[in-house]
Structure formats: C-alpha cells, structure tokens
PDB file of C-alpha atoms in Angstrom:
ATOM      1  CA  MET M  24     -40.596  34.681  25.346  1.00  0.00           C
ATOM      2  CA  ALA M  25     -42.001  36.125  28.582  1.00  0.00           C
ATOM      3  CA  VAL M  26     -39.644  36.529  31.516  1.00  0.00           C
ATOM      4  CA  ARG M  27     -40.884  34.767  34.606  1.00  0.00           C
ATOM      5  CA  PRO M  28     -41.099  36.975  37.712  1.00  0.00           C
ATOM      6  CA  SER M  29     -38.086  37.008  40.015  1.00  0.00           C
ATOM      7  CA  PRO M  30     -38.559  35.804  43.590  1.00  0.00           C
ATOM      8  CA  THR M  31     -39.023  38.350  46.336  1.00  0.00           C
ATOM      9  CA  LEU M  32     -36.120  39.090  48.657  1.00  0.00           C
ATOM     10  CA  GLU M  33     -37.763  36.987  51.354  1.00  0.00           C
ATOM     11  CA  GLN M  34     -38.073  34.017  48.977  1.00  0.00           C
ATOM     12  CA  LEU M  35     -34.431  34.009  47.905  1.00  0.00           C
ATOM     13  CA  PRO M  36     -32.331  31.203  49.441  1.00  0.00           C
ATOM     14  CA  LEU M  37     -29.608  32.309  51.810  1.00  0.00           C
ATOM     15  CA  ALA M  38     -25.958  32.009  50.861  1.00  0.00           C
ATOM     16  CA  ALA M  39     -24.357  28.828  52.128  1.00  0.00           C
ATOM     17  CA  SER M  40     -20.784  28.179  53.127  1.00  0.00           C
ATOM     18  CA  GLY M  41     -18.467  27.005  50.395  1.00  0.00           C
ATOM     19  CA  PRO M  42     -18.785  28.157  46.786  1.00  0.00           C
ATOM     20  CA  PHE M  43     -21.296  30.824  45.901  1.00  0.00           C
ATOM     21  CA  THR M  44     -24.676  29.220  45.427  1.00  0.00           C
ATOM     22  CA  THR M  45     -27.317  30.075  42.886  1.00  0.00           C
ATOM     23  CA  THR M  46     -30.980  30.971  43.258  1.00  0.00           C
ATOM     24  CA  GLY M  47     -31.814  30.420  39.611  1.00  0.00           C
ATOM     25  CA  ARG M  48     -31.448  34.167  39.344  1.00  0.00           C
ATOM     26  CA  GLY M  49     -27.765  34.607  40.077  1.00  0.00           C
ATOM     27  CA  PRO M  50     -25.980  34.336  43.425  1.00  0.00           C
ATOM     28  CA  ALA M  51     -27.805  33.759  46.674  1.00  0.00           C
ATOM     29  CA  VAL M  52     -28.188  36.858  48.803  1.00  0.00           C
ATOM     30  CA  PRO M  53     -26.161  37.129  52.041  1.00  0.00           C
ATOM     31  CA  ASP M  54     -28.326  36.383  55.061  1.00  0.00           C
ATOM     32  CA  THR M  55     -26.636  39.094  57.155  1.00  0.00           C
ATOM     33  CA  GLY M  56     -24.126  41.777  56.331  1.00  0.00           C
ATOM     34  CA  ALA M  57     -22.888  42.469  52.831  1.00  0.00           C
ATOM     35  CA  TRP M  58     -20.116  41.588  50.411  1.00  0.00           C
ATOM     36  CA  PHE M  59     -17.163  43.922  49.920  1.00  0.00           C
ATOM     37  CA  GLY M  60     -15.595  44.250  46.493  1.00  0.00           C
ATOM     38  CA  ALA M  61     -13.888  46.571  44.058  1.00  0.00           C
ATOM     39  CA  PHE M  62     -12.986  47.489  40.545  1.00  0.00           C
ATOM     40  CA  VAL M  63      -9.263  48.219  40.447  1.00  0.00           C
ATOM     41  CA  ASN M  64      -8.015  49.930  37.334  1.00  0.00           C
ATOM     42  CA  ALA M  65      -4.729  48.897  35.719  1.00  0.00           C
ATOM     43  CA  GLN M  66      -2.646  50.820  33.199  1.00  0.00           C
ATOM     44  CA  ASN M  67      -3.767  48.408  30.495  1.00  0.00           C
ATOM     45  CA  ARG M  68      -6.177  45.508  30.113  1.00  0.00           C
ATOM     46  CA  ARG M  69      -3.642  42.692  30.126  1.00  0.00           C
ATOM     47  CA  THR M  70      -4.929  40.016  32.457  1.00  0.00           C
ATOM     48  CA  GLY M  71      -1.702  39.813  34.434  1.00  0.00           C
ATOM     49  CA  ASP M  72      -1.639  43.560  35.092  1.00  0.00           C
ATOM     50  CA  GLN M  73      -5.288  43.579  36.091  1.00  0.00           C
ATOM     51  CA  LEU M  74      -4.744  40.735  38.533  1.00  0.00           C
ATOM     52  CA  ASP M  75      -1.664  42.450  39.955  1.00  0.00           C
ATOM     53  CA  ALA M  76      -3.781  45.540  40.551  1.00  0.00           C
ATOM     54  CA  ILE M  77      -6.332  43.431  42.446  1.00  0.00           C
ATOM     55  CA  ASP M  78      -3.534  41.889  44.536  1.00  0.00           C
ATOM     56  CA  SER M  79      -2.167  45.339  45.414  1.00  0.00           C
ATOM     57  CA  PHE M  80      -5.585  46.605  46.420  1.00  0.00           C
ATOM     58  CA  GLU M  81      -6.239  43.559  48.610  1.00  0.00           C
ATOM     59  CA  GLU M  82      -2.863  44.058  50.268  1.00  0.00           C
ATOM     60  CA  MET M  83      -3.683  47.730  50.886  1.00  0.00           C
ATOM     61  CA  VAL M  84      -7.022  47.014  52.598  1.00  0.00           C
ATOM     62  CA  ASP M  85      -5.686  43.859  54.288  1.00  0.00           C
ATOM     63  CA  ARG M  86      -8.449  41.513  53.154  1.00  0.00           C
ATOM     64  CA  PRO M  87      -9.528  39.544  50.070  1.00  0.00           C
ATOM     65  CA  LEU M  88     -12.338  40.848  47.921  1.00  0.00           C
ATOM     66  CA  ALA M  89     -15.590  38.922  47.931  1.00  0.00           C
ATOM     67  CA  LEU M  90     -16.767  40.763  44.812  1.00  0.00           C
ATOM     68  CA  ALA M  91     -14.670  41.625  41.758  1.00  0.00           C
ATOM     69  CA  HIS M  92     -15.852  43.931  38.996  1.00  0.00           C
ATOM     70  CA  SER M  93     -15.153  43.564  35.285  1.00  0.00           C
ATOM     71  CA  PHE M  94     -16.179  46.003  32.514  1.00  0.00           C
ATOM     72  CA  HIS M  95     -16.966  44.978  28.944  1.00  0.00           C
ATOM     73  CA  PRO M  96     -17.872  47.128  25.935  1.00  0.00           C
ATOM     74  CA  TRP M  97     -20.914  46.047  23.929  1.00  0.00           C
ATOM     75  CA  GLN M  98     -18.974  44.004  21.359  1.00  0.00           C
ATOM     76  CA  ASP M  99     -16.608  42.322  23.827  1.00  0.00           C
ATOM     77  CA  ASP M 100     -16.632  38.569  24.180  1.00  0.00           C
ATOM     78  CA  PHE M 101     -17.228  37.618  27.780  1.00  0.00           C
ATOM     79  CA  PRO M 102     -16.696  35.995  30.179  1.00  0.00           C
ATOM     80  CA  SER M 103     -13.051  36.776  29.424  1.00  0.00           C
ATOM     81  CA  THR M 104      -9.848  35.117  30.583  1.00  0.00           C
ATOM     82  CA  TYR M 105      -9.695  37.746  33.304  1.00  0.00           C
ATOM     83  CA  ASP M 106     -13.250  36.936  34.388  1.00  0.00           C
ATOM     84  CA  TYR M 107     -12.447  33.219  34.585  1.00  0.00           C
ATOM     85  CA  GLU M 108      -9.348  33.959  36.642  1.00  0.00           C
ATOM     86  CA  LEU M 109     -11.300  36.093  39.108  1.00  0.00           C
ATOM     87  CA  VAL M 110     -13.786  33.277  39.687  1.00  0.00           C
ATOM     88  CA  HIS M 111     -10.921  30.785  39.951  1.00  0.00           C
ATOM     89  CA  ARG M 112      -9.579  32.956  42.776  1.00  0.00           C
ATOM     90  CA  GLY M 113     -12.877  32.655  44.638  1.00  0.00           C
ATOM     91  CA  LYS M 114     -14.417  36.011  43.753  1.00  0.00           C
ATOM     92  CA  LEU M 115     -18.066  36.577  42.977  1.00  0.00           C
ATOM     93  CA  LEU M 116     -17.995  38.299  39.603  1.00  0.00           C
ATOM     94  CA  MET M 117     -19.942  41.354  38.560  1.00  0.00           C
ATOM     95  CA  ILE M 118     -19.822  42.053  34.819  1.00  0.00           C
ATOM     96  CA  SER M 119     -20.773  45.532  33.658  1.00  0.00           C
ATOM     97  CA  TRP M 120     -21.852  45.279  30.042  1.00  0.00           C
ATOM     98  CA  ALA M 121     -22.138  48.505  28.079  1.00  0.00           C
ATOM     99  CA  GLY M 122     -25.151  48.778  25.847  1.00  0.00           C
ATOM    100  CA  THR M 123     -25.523  50.079  22.351  1.00  0.00           C
ATOM    101  CA  ASP M 124     -28.283  51.996  20.592  1.00  0.00           C
ATOM    102  CA  THR M 125     -31.519  50.974  22.297  1.00  0.00           C
ATOM    103  CA  ARG M 126     -33.685  51.418  19.228  1.00  0.00           C
ATOM    104  CA  SER M 127     -31.407  49.210  17.184  1.00  0.00           C
ATOM    105  CA  ILE M 128     -31.488  46.472  19.831  1.00  0.00           C
ATOM    106  CA  VAL M 129     -35.252  46.099  19.680  1.00  0.00           C
ATOM    107  CA  THR M 130     -35.199  45.677  15.883  1.00  0.00           C
ATOM    108  CA  GLY M 131     -33.442  42.333  16.422  1.00  0.00           C
ATOM    109  CA  VAL M 132     -30.305  43.292  14.492  1.00  0.00           C
ATOM    110  CA  TYR M 133     -28.117  42.269  17.451  1.00  0.00           C
ATOM    111  CA  ASP M 134     -30.027  39.142  18.466  1.00  0.00           C
ATOM    112  CA  GLU M 135     -27.399  36.628  17.390  1.00  0.00           C
ATOM    113  CA  GLU M 136     -24.678  38.618  19.118  1.00  0.00           C
ATOM    114  CA  ILE M 137     -26.757  38.826  22.293  1.00  0.00           C
ATOM    115  CA  ARG M 138     -27.476  35.100  22.090  1.00  0.00           C
ATOM    116  CA  ARG M 139     -23.745  34.299  21.907  1.00  0.00           C
ATOM    117  CA  ARG M 140     -23.127  36.337  25.049  1.00  0.00           C
ATOM    118  CA  ALA M 141     -26.044  34.640  26.794  1.00  0.00           C
ATOM    119  CA  GLU M 142     -24.794  31.168  25.889  1.00  0.00           C
ATOM    120  CA  ALA M 143     -21.294  32.048  27.073  1.00  0.00           C
ATOM    121  CA  VAL M 144     -22.675  33.258  30.409  1.00  0.00           C
ATOM    122  CA  ARG M 145     -24.789  30.104  30.745  1.00  0.00           C
ATOM    123  CA  ASN M 146     -21.741  27.960  30.001  1.00  0.00           C
ATOM    124  CA  PHE M 147     -19.738  29.878  32.598  1.00  0.00           C
ATOM    125  CA  ARG M 148     -21.637  27.692  35.077  1.00  0.00           C
ATOM    126  CA  THR M 149     -21.203  29.967  38.070  1.00  0.00           C
ATOM    127  CA  PRO M 150     -23.516  32.635  39.497  1.00  0.00           C
ATOM    128  CA  ILE M 151     -22.662  36.182  38.457  1.00  0.00           C
ATOM    129  CA  LEU M 152     -24.073  39.676  38.729  1.00  0.00           C
ATOM    130  CA  LEU M 153     -24.769  41.180  35.293  1.00  0.00           C
ATOM    131  CA  ARG M 154     -24.983  44.978  35.308  1.00  0.00           C
ATOM    132  CA  TYR M 155     -26.441  45.752  31.916  1.00  0.00           C
ATOM    133  CA  ARG M 156     -26.001  49.344  30.642  1.00  0.00           C
ATOM    134  CA  TRP M 157     -25.313  50.947  33.989  1.00  0.00           C
ATOM    135  CA  GLU M 158     -25.734  54.705  34.561  1.00  0.00           C
ATOM    136  CA  MET M 159     -28.250  54.867  31.740  1.00  0.00           C
ATOM    137  CA  ASP M 160     -29.425  58.169  33.228  1.00  0.00           C
ATOM    138  CA  ARG M 161     -26.157  59.942  32.386  1.00  0.00           C
ATOM    139  CA  PRO M 162     -26.806  62.881  30.022  1.00  0.00           C
ATOM    140  CA  ASN M 163     -23.840  61.903  27.827  1.00  0.00           C
ATOM    141  CA  LEU M 164     -25.594  58.611  26.948  1.00  0.00           C
ATOM    142  CA  PHE M 165     -28.728  60.242  25.594  1.00  0.00           C
ATOM    143  CA  ASN M 166     -27.750  59.644  21.962  1.00  0.00           C
ATOM    144  CA  VAL M 167     -27.687  55.854  22.469  1.00  0.00           C
ATOM    145  CA  VAL M 168     -30.229  55.428  25.270  1.00  0.00           C
ATOM    146  CA  HIS M 169     -32.724  57.925  23.773  1.00  0.00           C
ATOM    147  CA  SER M 170     -35.448  57.733  26.421  1.00  0.00           C
ATOM    148  CA  PRO M 171     -36.550  55.720  29.445  1.00  0.00           C
ATOM    149  CA  GLU M 172     -39.110  53.925  27.267  1.00  0.00           C
ATOM    150  CA  ASP M 173     -36.444  52.964  24.717  1.00  0.00           C
ATOM    151  CA  TYR M 174     -34.111  51.793  27.477  1.00  0.00           C
ATOM    152  CA  VAL M 175     -36.753  49.601  29.120  1.00  0.00           C
ATOM    153  CA  ALA M 176     -37.697  48.059  25.770  1.00  0.00           C
ATOM    154  CA  ALA M 177     -34.036  47.244  25.059  1.00  0.00           C
ATOM    155  CA  TRP M 178     -33.514  45.780  28.563  1.00  0.00           C
ATOM    156  CA  LYS M 179     -36.530  43.511  28.158  1.00  0.00           C
ATOM    157  CA  HIS M 180     -35.385  42.420  24.709  1.00  0.00           C
ATOM    158  CA  VAL M 181     -31.876  41.488  25.882  1.00  0.00           C
ATOM    159  CA  ARG M 182     -33.036  39.776  29.048  1.00  0.00           C
ATOM    160  CA  ALA M 183     -35.629  37.722  27.176  1.00  0.00           C
ATOM    161  CA  ILE M 184     -32.860  36.228  25.034  1.00  0.00           C
ATOM    162  CA  PHE M 185     -30.827  35.352  28.157  1.00  0.00           C
ATOM    163  CA  THR M 186     -33.915  33.661  29.603  1.00  0.00           C
ATOM    164  CA  GLU M 187     -34.570  31.819  26.357  1.00  0.00           C
ATOM    165  CA  VAL M 188     -31.115  30.220  26.340  1.00  0.00           C
ATOM    166  CA  GLY M 189     -31.265  29.372  30.056  1.00  0.00           C
ATOM    167  CA  ALA M 190     -28.626  31.793  31.352  1.00  0.00           C
ATOM    168  CA  ASP M 191     -30.304  31.997  34.745  1.00  0.00           C
ATOM    169  CA  ASN M 192     -27.010  31.974  36.608  1.00  0.00           C
ATOM    170  CA  ALA M 193     -26.881  35.728  35.910  1.00  0.00           C
ATOM    171  CA  ALA M 194     -28.648  38.140  38.257  1.00  0.00           C
ATOM    172  CA  TRP M 195     -29.749  41.279  36.423  1.00  0.00           C
ATOM    173  CA  VAL M 196     -28.558  44.443  38.140  1.00  0.00           C
ATOM    174  CA  TRP M 197     -30.189  47.806  37.403  1.00  0.00           C
ATOM    175  CA  CYS M 198     -27.819  50.610  38.270  1.00  0.00           C
ATOM    176  CA  PRO M 199     -28.251  54.361  37.721  1.00  0.00           C
ATOM    177  CA  HIS M 200     -26.290  57.104  39.465  1.00  0.00           C
ATOM    178  CA  ALA M 201     -27.369  57.804  43.046  1.00  0.00           C
ATOM    179  CA  ASP M 202     -27.700  61.501  42.281  1.00  0.00           C
ATOM    180  CA  GLY M 203     -30.165  60.593  39.529  1.00  0.00           C
ATOM    181  CA  PHE M 204     -32.650  59.782  42.307  1.00  0.00           C
ATOM    182  CA  MET M 205     -32.226  63.268  43.748  1.00  0.00           C
ATOM    183  CA  ASP M 206     -33.695  65.037  40.732  1.00  0.00           C
ATOM    184  CA  GLY M 207     -35.957  62.172  39.632  1.00  0.00           C
ATOM    185  CA  ARG M 208     -34.224  61.377  36.357  1.00  0.00           C
ATOM    186  CA  ALA M 209     -33.242  57.795  37.294  1.00  0.00           C
ATOM    187  CA  GLN M 210     -36.576  56.290  38.352  1.00  0.00           C
ATOM    188  CA  PRO M 211     -38.306  56.353  34.931  1.00  0.00           C
ATOM    189  CA  TYR M 212     -35.633  53.973  33.580  1.00  0.00           C
ATOM    190  CA  TYR M 213     -36.651  51.164  35.952  1.00  0.00           C
ATOM    191  CA  PRO M 214     -37.701  48.100  33.888  1.00  0.00           C
ATOM    192  CA  GLY M 215     -39.948  46.671  36.618  1.00  0.00           C
ATOM    193  CA  ASP M 216     -39.805  44.219  39.517  1.00  0.00           C
ATOM    194  CA  ASP M 217     -40.338  41.287  37.153  1.00  0.00           C
ATOM    195  CA  GLN M 218     -37.214  42.301  35.212  1.00  0.00           C
ATOM    196  CA  VAL M 219     -34.708  43.266  37.914  1.00  0.00           C
ATOM    197  CA  ASP M 220     -33.006  40.937  40.400  1.00  0.00           C
ATOM    198  CA  TRP M 221     -30.774  43.474  42.178  1.00  0.00           C
ATOM    199  CA  LEU M 222     -31.298  47.191  42.624  1.00  0.00           C
ATOM    200  CA  CYS M 223     -28.144  49.265  42.439  1.00  0.00           C
ATOM    201  CA  ALA M 224     -26.728  52.772  42.566  1.00  0.00           C
ATOM    202  CA  ASP M 225     -23.313  54.278  41.859  1.00  0.00           C
ATOM    203  CA  VAL M 226     -22.295  56.652  44.627  1.00  0.00           C
ATOM    204  CA  TYR M 227     -19.603  59.327  44.217  1.00  0.00           C
ATOM    205  CA  SER M 228     -18.924  62.243  46.507  1.00  0.00           C
ATOM    206  CA  GLY M 229     -18.205  64.598  43.616  1.00  0.00           C
ATOM    207  CA  PRO M 230     -16.429  67.894  44.252  1.00  0.00           C
ATOM    208  CA  GLU M 231     -19.399  68.950  46.425  1.00  0.00           C
ATOM    209  CA  MET M 232     -18.432  66.215  48.912  1.00  0.00           C
ATOM    210  CA  TYR M 233     -21.976  65.062  49.503  1.00  0.00           C
ATOM    211  CA  THR M 234     -21.931  62.380  52.177  1.00  0.00           C
ATOM    212  CA  PHE M 235     -22.867  58.776  51.515  1.00  0.00           C
ATOM    213  CA  THR M 236     -26.019  59.243  53.602  1.00  0.00           C
ATOM    214  CA  GLN M 237     -27.064  62.337  51.660  1.00  0.00           C
ATOM    215  CA  LEU M 238     -26.552  60.602  48.322  1.00  0.00           C
ATOM    216  CA  MET M 239     -28.262  57.375  49.335  1.00  0.00           C
ATOM    217  CA  ALA M 240     -31.313  58.825  51.105  1.00  0.00           C
ATOM    218  CA  PRO M 241     -33.493  59.124  47.961  1.00  0.00           C
ATOM    219  CA  VAL M 242     -32.213  55.764  46.660  1.00  0.00           C
ATOM    220  CA  LEU M 243     -33.133  53.997  49.880  1.00  0.00           C
ATOM    221  CA  GLU M 244     -36.522  55.694  50.072  1.00  0.00           C
ATOM    222  CA  TRP M 245     -37.306  54.444  46.578  1.00  0.00           C
ATOM    223  CA  ALA M 246     -35.780  50.980  47.085  1.00  0.00           C
ATOM    224  CA  ARG M 247     -37.559  50.170  50.327  1.00  0.00           C
ATOM    225  CA  HIS M 248     -40.792  49.737  48.374  1.00  0.00           C
ATOM    226  CA  ARG M 249     -39.223  47.039  46.183  1.00  0.00           C
ATOM    227  CA  PRO M 250     -38.412  43.533  47.486  1.00  0.00           C
ATOM    228  CA  ARG M 251     -34.940  43.335  45.981  1.00  0.00           C
ATOM    229  CA  PRO M 252     -31.421  43.356  47.440  1.00  0.00           C
ATOM    230  CA  LEU M 253     -29.509  46.578  46.857  1.00  0.00           C
ATOM    231  CA  LEU M 254     -25.959  46.892  45.558  1.00  0.00           C
ATOM    232  CA  ILE M 255     -23.580  49.828  45.578  1.00  0.00           C
ATOM    233  CA  GLY M 256     -22.156  49.065  42.141  1.00  0.00           C
ATOM    234  CA  GLU M 257     -19.448  51.711  42.377  1.00  0.00           C
ATOM    235  CA  PHE M 258     -18.500  54.107  45.120  1.00  0.00           C
ATOM    236  CA  GLY M 259     -15.607  56.473  45.439  1.00  0.00           C
ATOM    237  CA  VAL M 260     -14.492  59.714  46.950  1.00  0.00           C
ATOM    238  CA  VAL M 261     -12.295  62.284  45.249  1.00  0.00           C
ATOM    239  CA  GLN M 262      -9.428  64.096  46.872  1.00  0.00           C
ATOM    240  CA  GLY M 263     -10.501  67.266  48.644  1.00  0.00           C
ATOM    241  CA  ASN M 264      -9.235  69.147  51.651  1.00  0.00           C
ATOM    242  CA  PRO M 265      -7.015  67.211  54.081  1.00  0.00           C
ATOM    243  CA  GLY M 266      -9.058  64.615  55.929  1.00  0.00           C
ATOM    244  CA  GLN M 267     -12.178  64.870  53.750  1.00  0.00           C
ATOM    245  CA  ARG M 268     -11.736  61.496  52.064  1.00  0.00           C
ATOM    246  CA  ALA M 269     -11.200  59.735  55.369  1.00  0.00           C
ATOM    247  CA  ALA M 270     -14.226  61.453  56.901  1.00  0.00           C
ATOM    248  CA  TRP M 271     -16.437  60.473  53.945  1.00  0.00           C
ATOM    249  CA  LEU M 272     -15.428  56.809  54.201  1.00  0.00           C
ATOM    250  CA  HIS M 273     -15.837  56.863  57.984  1.00  0.00           C
ATOM    251  CA  GLU M 274     -19.390  58.185  57.632  1.00  0.00           C
ATOM    252  CA  MET M 275     -20.186  55.458  55.110  1.00  0.00           C
ATOM    253  CA  ARG M 276     -18.847  52.765  57.455  1.00  0.00           C
ATOM    254  CA  LEU M 277     -21.163  53.943  60.224  1.00  0.00           C
ATOM    255  CA  ALA M 278     -24.168  54.223  57.906  1.00  0.00           C
ATOM    256  CA  LEU M 279     -24.016  50.799  56.235  1.00  0.00           C
ATOM    257  CA  PRO M 280     -25.172  48.577  59.136  1.00  0.00           C
ATOM    258  CA  GLN M 281     -28.292  50.730  59.404  1.00  0.00           C
ATOM    259  CA  GLN M 282     -29.340  49.697  55.883  1.00  0.00           C
ATOM    260  CA  PRO M 283     -29.859  45.908  55.760  1.00  0.00           C
ATOM    261  CA  GLN M 284     -31.221  46.042  52.185  1.00  0.00           C
ATOM    262  CA  ILE M 285     -27.668  46.814  51.015  1.00  0.00           C
ATOM    263  CA  LYS M 286     -26.060  43.434  50.319  1.00  0.00           C
ATOM    264  CA  GLY M 287     -22.871  44.418  48.483  1.00  0.00           C
ATOM    265  CA  ILE M 288     -20.573  47.384  47.896  1.00  0.00           C
ATOM    266  CA  LEU M 289     -17.774  47.799  45.343  1.00  0.00           C
ATOM    267  CA  TYR M 290     -15.110  50.477  45.535  1.00  0.00           C
ATOM    268  CA  PHE M 291     -14.072  52.043  42.226  1.00  0.00           C
ATOM    269  CA  SER M 292     -10.311  52.599  42.356  1.00  0.00           C
ATOM    270  CA  SER M 293      -9.041  54.541  39.370  1.00  0.00           C
ATOM    271  CA  GLU M 294      -6.822  57.510  38.651  1.00  0.00           C
ATOM    272  CA  GLN M 295      -8.495  59.376  35.803  1.00  0.00           C
ATOM    273  CA  ASP M 296      -7.081  62.821  35.134  1.00  0.00           C
ATOM    274  CA  SER M 297      -9.573  63.400  32.314  1.00  0.00           C
ATOM    275  CA  ARG M 298     -12.568  62.563  34.556  1.00  0.00           C
ATOM    276  CA  PRO M 299     -11.939  64.069  38.013  1.00  0.00           C
ATOM    277  CA  ARG M 300     -15.246  62.699  39.325  1.00  0.00           C
ATOM    278  CA  TYR M 301     -13.751  59.206  39.066  1.00  0.00           C
ATOM    279  CA  ALA M 302     -10.203  59.928  40.313  1.00  0.00           C
ATOM    280  CA  THR M 303     -10.614  57.793  43.404  1.00  0.00           C
ATOM    281  CA  THR M 304      -7.336  56.045  44.192  1.00  0.00           C
ATOM    282  CA  VAL M 305      -6.361  56.587  47.816  1.00  0.00           C
ATOM    283  CA  ASP M 306      -2.973  54.860  48.060  1.00  0.00           C
ATOM    284  CA  LYS M 307      -1.038  58.155  48.424  1.00  0.00           C
ATOM    285  CA  GLU M 308      -3.239  59.446  51.225  1.00  0.00           C
ATOM    286  CA  PRO M 309      -2.506  57.476  54.438  1.00  0.00           C
ATOM    287  CA  ASP M 310      -5.560  58.574  56.413  1.00  0.00           C
ATOM    288  CA  ALA M 311      -7.838  57.667  53.510  1.00  0.00           C
ATOM    289  CA  VAL M 312      -6.141  54.262  53.190  1.00  0.00           C
ATOM    290  CA  LYS M 313      -6.743  53.685  56.890  1.00  0.00           C
ATOM    291  CA  ALA M 314     -10.401  54.715  56.572  1.00  0.00           C
ATOM    292  CA  LEU M 315     -10.970  52.480  53.536  1.00  0.00           C
ATOM    293  CA  THR M 316      -9.268  49.587  55.338  1.00  0.00           C
ATOM    294  CA  LEU M 317     -11.491  50.058  58.395  1.00  0.00           C
ATOM    295  CA  LEU M 318     -14.521  50.082  56.112  1.00  0.00           C
ATOM    296  CA  ALA M 319     -13.416  46.960  54.239  1.00  0.00           C
ATOM    297  CA  LYS M 320     -12.753  45.087  57.483  1.00  0.00           C
ATOM    298  CA  ASP M 321     -15.870  46.224  59.319  1.00  0.00           C
ATOM    299  CA  PRO M 322     -17.774  43.276  60.825  1.00  0.00           C
ATOM    300  CA  TRP M 323     -20.739  44.117  58.580  1.00  0.00           C
ATOM    301  CA  LEU M 324     -18.521  43.459  55.556  1.00  0.00           C
ATOM    302  CA  THR M 325     -16.236  40.668  56.747  1.00  0.00           C
ATOM    303  CA  ARG M 326     -17.924  38.003  54.666  1.00  0.00           C
ATOM    304  CA  GLN M 327     -15.188  36.152  52.856  1.00  0.00           C
ATOM    305  CA  PRO M 328     -15.456  34.924  49.268  1.00  0.00           C
ATOM    306  CA  GLY M 329     -17.805  31.965  49.075  1.00  0.00           C
ATOM    307  CA  HIS M 330     -19.294  32.529  52.551  1.00  0.00           C
TER     308      HIS M 330
END
C-alpha cells in the first residue's frame, strides 16, 4: 500500500495546551521553542529502576522531562509497561526500535511480527515519536543494513505496514549520526520527504570535543531544504579536561535559539565503560550539572509536558 505524503512543516497543526495532540502523523510540533527530554540509563531494565533513574535525572536538572526515550530491540514487544508508565506521567514518548537484516525484511518474512508491533502502537492511542533503526550509518551495522538502498527499501516496507493498520499516531523519525553528515555517509540513507515525519541527528562531542555548532552545521545545511521538524535524538558530552563539559553544554544552550527548525532535544545519560563515546553522565561533575541544568531550564526549552 502506498504511503500518503506527510504534511509540510507549515501545514502541521500547532501543539495545544493539555495532552499532546496528534497531527495524524504523530505529535503536533511545538509552535515556538522545543521540547527537552532524555534517555536515562539504569543498571537494569526493571521498570521501577528505570523510573527511579528518570526521577533522579529530573531532580538533578530541576525540571520535568517533556520527552522520554525508550529503546527496544527488534524482537521486543512494545509499547512496554515502562512506555505506558512514561506516558501516564505526562511524557511524550520516543521509541527507538532497532532493525534487523534489511534484505530479510523486504522478503516479507517479518511481516506478521511488524504488523503486531504496528497494531500495538495504534492501540496505544497516544502520539509518539518512532525512531526506526537509528544511526543506520554506523560502520558496525553494515552487516545488517548492507547499503543505503537496502535500508530505504526496508524502511518503506515497515512503514507501509504501519500505514496499512492505521498506526498514524506514530511520527517516523530518521536519525543518523551528526558526524555522518560531515563526510557524506548519512545522506544516502534518507528514505524521502514522503516517508519521514521528523528529521533527526545524534550529536556527541567525542574525544575531539567538537562543539555542538561544528557538529550540527552540515546537518542544518542539509535539513533546511526539507520542510520537516528536526530532533536531536541523542546528545551527550564525554568527560575531558576540567570545564570542557560545561563549556560544551553552554555553547549548545546559546546555539539552540538560533535554529528554530530544532523542535526537541534528548540528553543521553549513561555510564558505559566499554563505549567511552557514550559515557555521558555528569552527576559527579558539579560545573557540568550546572551547565546541563541551565540548558534544560532555558526559556527556549521550558515547555512542560503536554504544553
């Protein structure tokens, strides 16, 4: 079944007060400013521990999250109990759904499984952001993604099933790494304006300590030609020399209001010794906590859940 074109950014209804509203393609886009959210890692995936981690993060930055981020492997059932609880707490949910082998997807072998996920999302009855197979441009995913052409074919196959079952409360979020736009590897994976509701990039300083502006410049240059809202699906800054984390977050806070296409940002808070690029917790670094708090409470990002 063909996927009907998504509305342009100008055609999307504005978010109203009260519960998050739907455009027929996921949540309505904020009229001004942007949503602030996070993924907060817990030691295990028990719902109670995950929610406690969210509570601790909100206490640290002294504000509630408008957006909450949930990850699901390909064969996970979702929305999960945790996902339901996040929405019950007034969060707008972003689900990141890992893919599987793209060439297998287009054979139809997973169609019934995809259909069950689509029906579950439809029955969730609340607008969500669905980030299907994010960071598809990562070299370590080559064996399952194969090529941009294979990825696009798989995206279209999965989304067509969601459309067929009427799961139009999900906005489809396309999200490579920001640095993939620097060397041109990300752009060929774009499925097309008729397939994507939100543009997205994951932005990490890396050990080089590239600034937010440096990392986002090629993303924004590419995105400005496409009438879609832009999401920072993950951002984080690793520990460097004293004061570097705080300076990075301060620069980001100043840069955001200059980019009105950005409508949401989600911090990625995780301590991962095996993956230093993603070791982004700041709670033991007071100046970084202060900088992240100032960012989270900036007037550009003070939209509360449901507003």
